[in-house]
Short mmCIF file of C-alpha atoms in Angstrom, two decimals:
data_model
loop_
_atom_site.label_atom_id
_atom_site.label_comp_id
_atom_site.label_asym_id
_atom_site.label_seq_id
_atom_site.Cartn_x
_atom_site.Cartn_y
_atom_site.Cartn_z
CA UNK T 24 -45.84 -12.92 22.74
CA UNK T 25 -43.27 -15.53 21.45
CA UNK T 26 -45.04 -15.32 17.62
CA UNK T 27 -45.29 -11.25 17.91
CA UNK T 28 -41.12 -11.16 18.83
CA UNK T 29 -40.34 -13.31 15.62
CA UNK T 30 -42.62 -11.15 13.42
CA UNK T 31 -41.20 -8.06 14.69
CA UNK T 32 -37.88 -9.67 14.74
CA UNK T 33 -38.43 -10.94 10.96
CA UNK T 34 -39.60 -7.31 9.63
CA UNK T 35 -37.04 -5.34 11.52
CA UNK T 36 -34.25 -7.85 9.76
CA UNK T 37 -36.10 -7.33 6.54
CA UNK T 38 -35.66 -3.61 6.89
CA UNK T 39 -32.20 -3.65 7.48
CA UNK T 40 -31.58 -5.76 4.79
CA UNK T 41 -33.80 -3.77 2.45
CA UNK T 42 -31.96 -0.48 3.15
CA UNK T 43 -28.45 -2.24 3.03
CA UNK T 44 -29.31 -3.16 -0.19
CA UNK T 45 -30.31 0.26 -1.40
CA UNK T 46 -27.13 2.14 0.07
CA UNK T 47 -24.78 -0.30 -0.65
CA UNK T 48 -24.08 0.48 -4.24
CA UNK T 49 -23.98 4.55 -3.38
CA UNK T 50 -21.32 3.22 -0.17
CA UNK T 51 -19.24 1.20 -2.79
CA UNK T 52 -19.43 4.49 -5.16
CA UNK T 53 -17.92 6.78 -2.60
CA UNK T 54 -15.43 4.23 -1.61
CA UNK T 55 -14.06 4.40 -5.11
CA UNK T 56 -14.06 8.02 -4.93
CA UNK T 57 -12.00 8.29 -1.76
CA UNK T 58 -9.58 5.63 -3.23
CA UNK T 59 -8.91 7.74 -6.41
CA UNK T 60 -8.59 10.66 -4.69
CA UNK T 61 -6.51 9.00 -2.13
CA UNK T 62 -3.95 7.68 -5.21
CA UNK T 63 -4.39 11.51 -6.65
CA UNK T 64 -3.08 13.14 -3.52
CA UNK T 65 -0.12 10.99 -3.06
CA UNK T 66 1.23 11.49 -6.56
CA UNK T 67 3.55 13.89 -8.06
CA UNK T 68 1.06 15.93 -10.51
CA UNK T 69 1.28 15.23 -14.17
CA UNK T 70 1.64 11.67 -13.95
CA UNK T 71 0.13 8.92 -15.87
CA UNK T 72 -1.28 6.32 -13.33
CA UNK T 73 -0.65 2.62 -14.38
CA UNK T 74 -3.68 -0.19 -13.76
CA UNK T 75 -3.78 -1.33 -10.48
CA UNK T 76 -1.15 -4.44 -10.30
CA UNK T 77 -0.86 -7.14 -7.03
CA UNK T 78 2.02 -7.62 -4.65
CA UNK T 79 2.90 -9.16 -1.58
CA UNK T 80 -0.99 -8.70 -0.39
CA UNK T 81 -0.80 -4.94 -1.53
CA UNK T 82 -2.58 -2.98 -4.43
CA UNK T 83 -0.10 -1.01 -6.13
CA UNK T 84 -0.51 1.76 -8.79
CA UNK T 85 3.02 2.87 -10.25
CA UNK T 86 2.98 6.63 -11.77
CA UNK T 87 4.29 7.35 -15.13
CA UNK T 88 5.65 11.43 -16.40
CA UNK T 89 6.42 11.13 -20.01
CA UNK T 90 6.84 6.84 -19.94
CA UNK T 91 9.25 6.93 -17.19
CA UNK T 92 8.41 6.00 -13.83
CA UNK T 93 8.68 8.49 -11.08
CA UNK T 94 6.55 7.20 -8.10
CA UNK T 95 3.93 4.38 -7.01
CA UNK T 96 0.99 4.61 -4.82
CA UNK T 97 0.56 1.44 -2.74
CA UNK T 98 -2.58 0.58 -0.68
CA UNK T 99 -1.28 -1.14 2.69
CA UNK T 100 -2.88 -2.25 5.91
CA UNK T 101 -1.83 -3.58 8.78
CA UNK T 102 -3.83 -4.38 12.20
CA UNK T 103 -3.47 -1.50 14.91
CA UNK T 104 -4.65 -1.20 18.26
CA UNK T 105 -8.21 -0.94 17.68
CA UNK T 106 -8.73 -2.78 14.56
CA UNK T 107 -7.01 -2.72 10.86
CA UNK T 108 -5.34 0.29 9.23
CA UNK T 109 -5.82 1.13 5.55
CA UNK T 110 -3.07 3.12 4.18
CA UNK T 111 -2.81 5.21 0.56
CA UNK T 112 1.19 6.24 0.87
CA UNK T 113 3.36 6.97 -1.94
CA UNK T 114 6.33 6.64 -2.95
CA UNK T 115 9.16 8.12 -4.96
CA UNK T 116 11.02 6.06 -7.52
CA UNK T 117 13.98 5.72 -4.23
CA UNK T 118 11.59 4.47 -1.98
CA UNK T 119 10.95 7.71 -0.14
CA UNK T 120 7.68 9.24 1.01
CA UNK T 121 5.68 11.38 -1.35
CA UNK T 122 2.60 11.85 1.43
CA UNK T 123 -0.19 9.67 2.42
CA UNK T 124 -3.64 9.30 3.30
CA UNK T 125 -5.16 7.36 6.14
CA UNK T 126 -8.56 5.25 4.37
CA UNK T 127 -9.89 3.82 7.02
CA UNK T 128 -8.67 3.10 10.54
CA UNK T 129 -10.56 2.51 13.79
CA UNK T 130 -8.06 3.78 16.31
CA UNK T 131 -8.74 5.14 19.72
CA UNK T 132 -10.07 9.02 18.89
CA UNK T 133 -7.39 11.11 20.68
CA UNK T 134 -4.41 8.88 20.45
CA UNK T 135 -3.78 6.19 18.20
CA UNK T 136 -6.67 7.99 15.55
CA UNK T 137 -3.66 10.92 15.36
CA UNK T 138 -2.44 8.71 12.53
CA UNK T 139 -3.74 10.46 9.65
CA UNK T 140 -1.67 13.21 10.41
CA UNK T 141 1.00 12.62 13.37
CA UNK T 142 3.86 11.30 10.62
CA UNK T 143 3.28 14.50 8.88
CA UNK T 144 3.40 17.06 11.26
CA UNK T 145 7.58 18.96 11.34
CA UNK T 146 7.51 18.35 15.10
CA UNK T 147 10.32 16.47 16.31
CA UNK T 148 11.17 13.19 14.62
CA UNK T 149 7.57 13.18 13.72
CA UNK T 150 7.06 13.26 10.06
CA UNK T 151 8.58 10.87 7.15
CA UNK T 152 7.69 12.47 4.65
CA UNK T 153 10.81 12.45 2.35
CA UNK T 154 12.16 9.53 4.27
CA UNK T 155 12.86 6.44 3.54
CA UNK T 156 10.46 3.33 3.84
CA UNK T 157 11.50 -0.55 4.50
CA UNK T 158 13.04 -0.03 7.39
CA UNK T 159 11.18 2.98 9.76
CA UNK T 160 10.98 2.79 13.36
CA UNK T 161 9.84 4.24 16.74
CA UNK T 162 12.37 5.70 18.31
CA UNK T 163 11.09 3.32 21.38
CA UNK T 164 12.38 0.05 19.36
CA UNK T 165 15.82 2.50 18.30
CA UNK T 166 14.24 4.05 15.13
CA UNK T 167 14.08 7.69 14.62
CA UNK T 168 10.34 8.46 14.19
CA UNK T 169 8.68 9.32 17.23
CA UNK T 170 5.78 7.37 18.21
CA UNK T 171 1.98 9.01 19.00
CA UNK T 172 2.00 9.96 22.97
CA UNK T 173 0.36 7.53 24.52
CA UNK T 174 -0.43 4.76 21.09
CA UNK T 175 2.78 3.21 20.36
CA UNK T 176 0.87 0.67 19.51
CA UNK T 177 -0.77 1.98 16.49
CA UNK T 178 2.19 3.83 15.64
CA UNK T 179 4.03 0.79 15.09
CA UNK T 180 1.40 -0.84 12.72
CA UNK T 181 1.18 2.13 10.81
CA UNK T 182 5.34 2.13 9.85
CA UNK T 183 4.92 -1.51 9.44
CA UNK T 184 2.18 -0.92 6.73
CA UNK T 185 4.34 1.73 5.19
CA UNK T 186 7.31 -0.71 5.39
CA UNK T 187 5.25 -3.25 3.67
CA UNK T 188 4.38 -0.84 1.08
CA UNK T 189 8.21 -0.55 0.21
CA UNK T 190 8.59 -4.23 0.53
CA UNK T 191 5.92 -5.15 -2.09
CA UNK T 192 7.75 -2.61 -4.80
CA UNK T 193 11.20 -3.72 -3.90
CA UNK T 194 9.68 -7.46 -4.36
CA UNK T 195 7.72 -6.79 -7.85
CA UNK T 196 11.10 -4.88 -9.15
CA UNK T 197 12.93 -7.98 -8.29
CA UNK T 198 10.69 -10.21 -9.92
CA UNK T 199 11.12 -8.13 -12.86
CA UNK T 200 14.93 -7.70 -13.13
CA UNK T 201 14.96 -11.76 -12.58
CA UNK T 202 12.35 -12.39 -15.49
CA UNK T 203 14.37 -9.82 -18.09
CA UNK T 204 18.00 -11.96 -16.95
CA UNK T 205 16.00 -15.16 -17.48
CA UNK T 206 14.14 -13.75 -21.17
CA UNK T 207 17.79 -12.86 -21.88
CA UNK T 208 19.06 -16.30 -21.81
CA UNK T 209 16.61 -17.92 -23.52
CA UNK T 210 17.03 -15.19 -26.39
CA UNK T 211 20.90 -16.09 -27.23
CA UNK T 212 21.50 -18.04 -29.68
CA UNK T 213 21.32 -21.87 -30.04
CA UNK T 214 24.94 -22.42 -31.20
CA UNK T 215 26.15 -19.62 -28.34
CA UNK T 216 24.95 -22.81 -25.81
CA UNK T 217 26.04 -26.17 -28.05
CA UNK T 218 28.67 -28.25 -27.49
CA UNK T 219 30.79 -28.27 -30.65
CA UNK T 220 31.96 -31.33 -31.54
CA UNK T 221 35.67 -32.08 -31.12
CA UNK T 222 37.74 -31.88 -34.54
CA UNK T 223 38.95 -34.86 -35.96
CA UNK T 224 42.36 -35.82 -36.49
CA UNK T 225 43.13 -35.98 -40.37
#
């Protein structure tokens, strides 16, 4: 009985392996596919979408209309109530909200799973879209976004991932304004920075 478990035990694992193995390249496929479509739908139309660049633990993918850039899509997570959050929001070029689009979550259906569309909705304090990110609240901790009844929880880890999403642009534009100032200095000239020698008494 012992020998017939493992053998039944051994085939069913080599089942599940063997169809893993055929579906996992047509899972990855669709993934993608929800991802651009994801960046698409958070986007001002028109624009020119920039290779996918890393910051602060995000993906980011800044927009482009005619070389100028106008908005950035960041993917953001954080960990809600019922497991992590996966976040496509976008930004304008101030740091407000464009739209976004919920990836993957694993929230409580009925309450915290309202996340993919609560913080749009024109109810209330609801929505930020055109607000803001970096620094957006409940209004239970004194913000001025109302929290999903009942999953304050989740609520709170999704504003934190949109937060984050701010925080990773406001970070990478620092990084750049620092590296131009330092480019800068090491572009003057030599004699702007030497020490000219003291003149000599005749």
């Amino acid at each position: 009985m012992v020998l017939s478990l493992v053998i039944i035990s051994m085939v069913a694992a080599g089942a599940l392996a063997g169809v893993y193995t055929l579906t996992e390249a047509t899972i990855a496929k669709q993934e993608a596919q929800k991802q651009q479509a994801a960046i698409l739908a958070v986007l001002p139309e028109g624009c020119t979408i920039a290779e996918p660049e890393q910051a602060e633990g995000v993906t980011i993918y800044k927009a482009y209309i005619n070389n100028e850039w106008v908005a950035t899509a960041v993917e953001t997570s954080e960990v809600g109530f019922d497991g992590p959050q996966v976040i496509m929001v976008g930004l304008d070029a101030e740091g407000q909200v464009l739209d976004y689009v919920v990836l993957k979550q694993t929230e409580t259906p009925g309450l915290g799973a309202h996340i993919d569309h609560w913080f749009k909705d024109a109810v209330g304090n609801r929505s930020i879209i055109g607000k803001k990110a970096g620094a957006l609240t409940v209004n239970k901790d004194g913000g001025d976004v109302d929290a999903i009844t009942a999953a304050t929880i989740s609520s709170r880890a999704f504003l934190k991932a949109i937060n984050k999403a701010y925080a990773a642009i406001a970070a990478q534009e620092v990084e750049a304004a620092t590296g131009a100032s330092q480019l800068q200095a090491a572009e003057q000239p030599a004699e702007a920075n030497e020490v000219q020698p003291a003149e000599k008494e005749e």
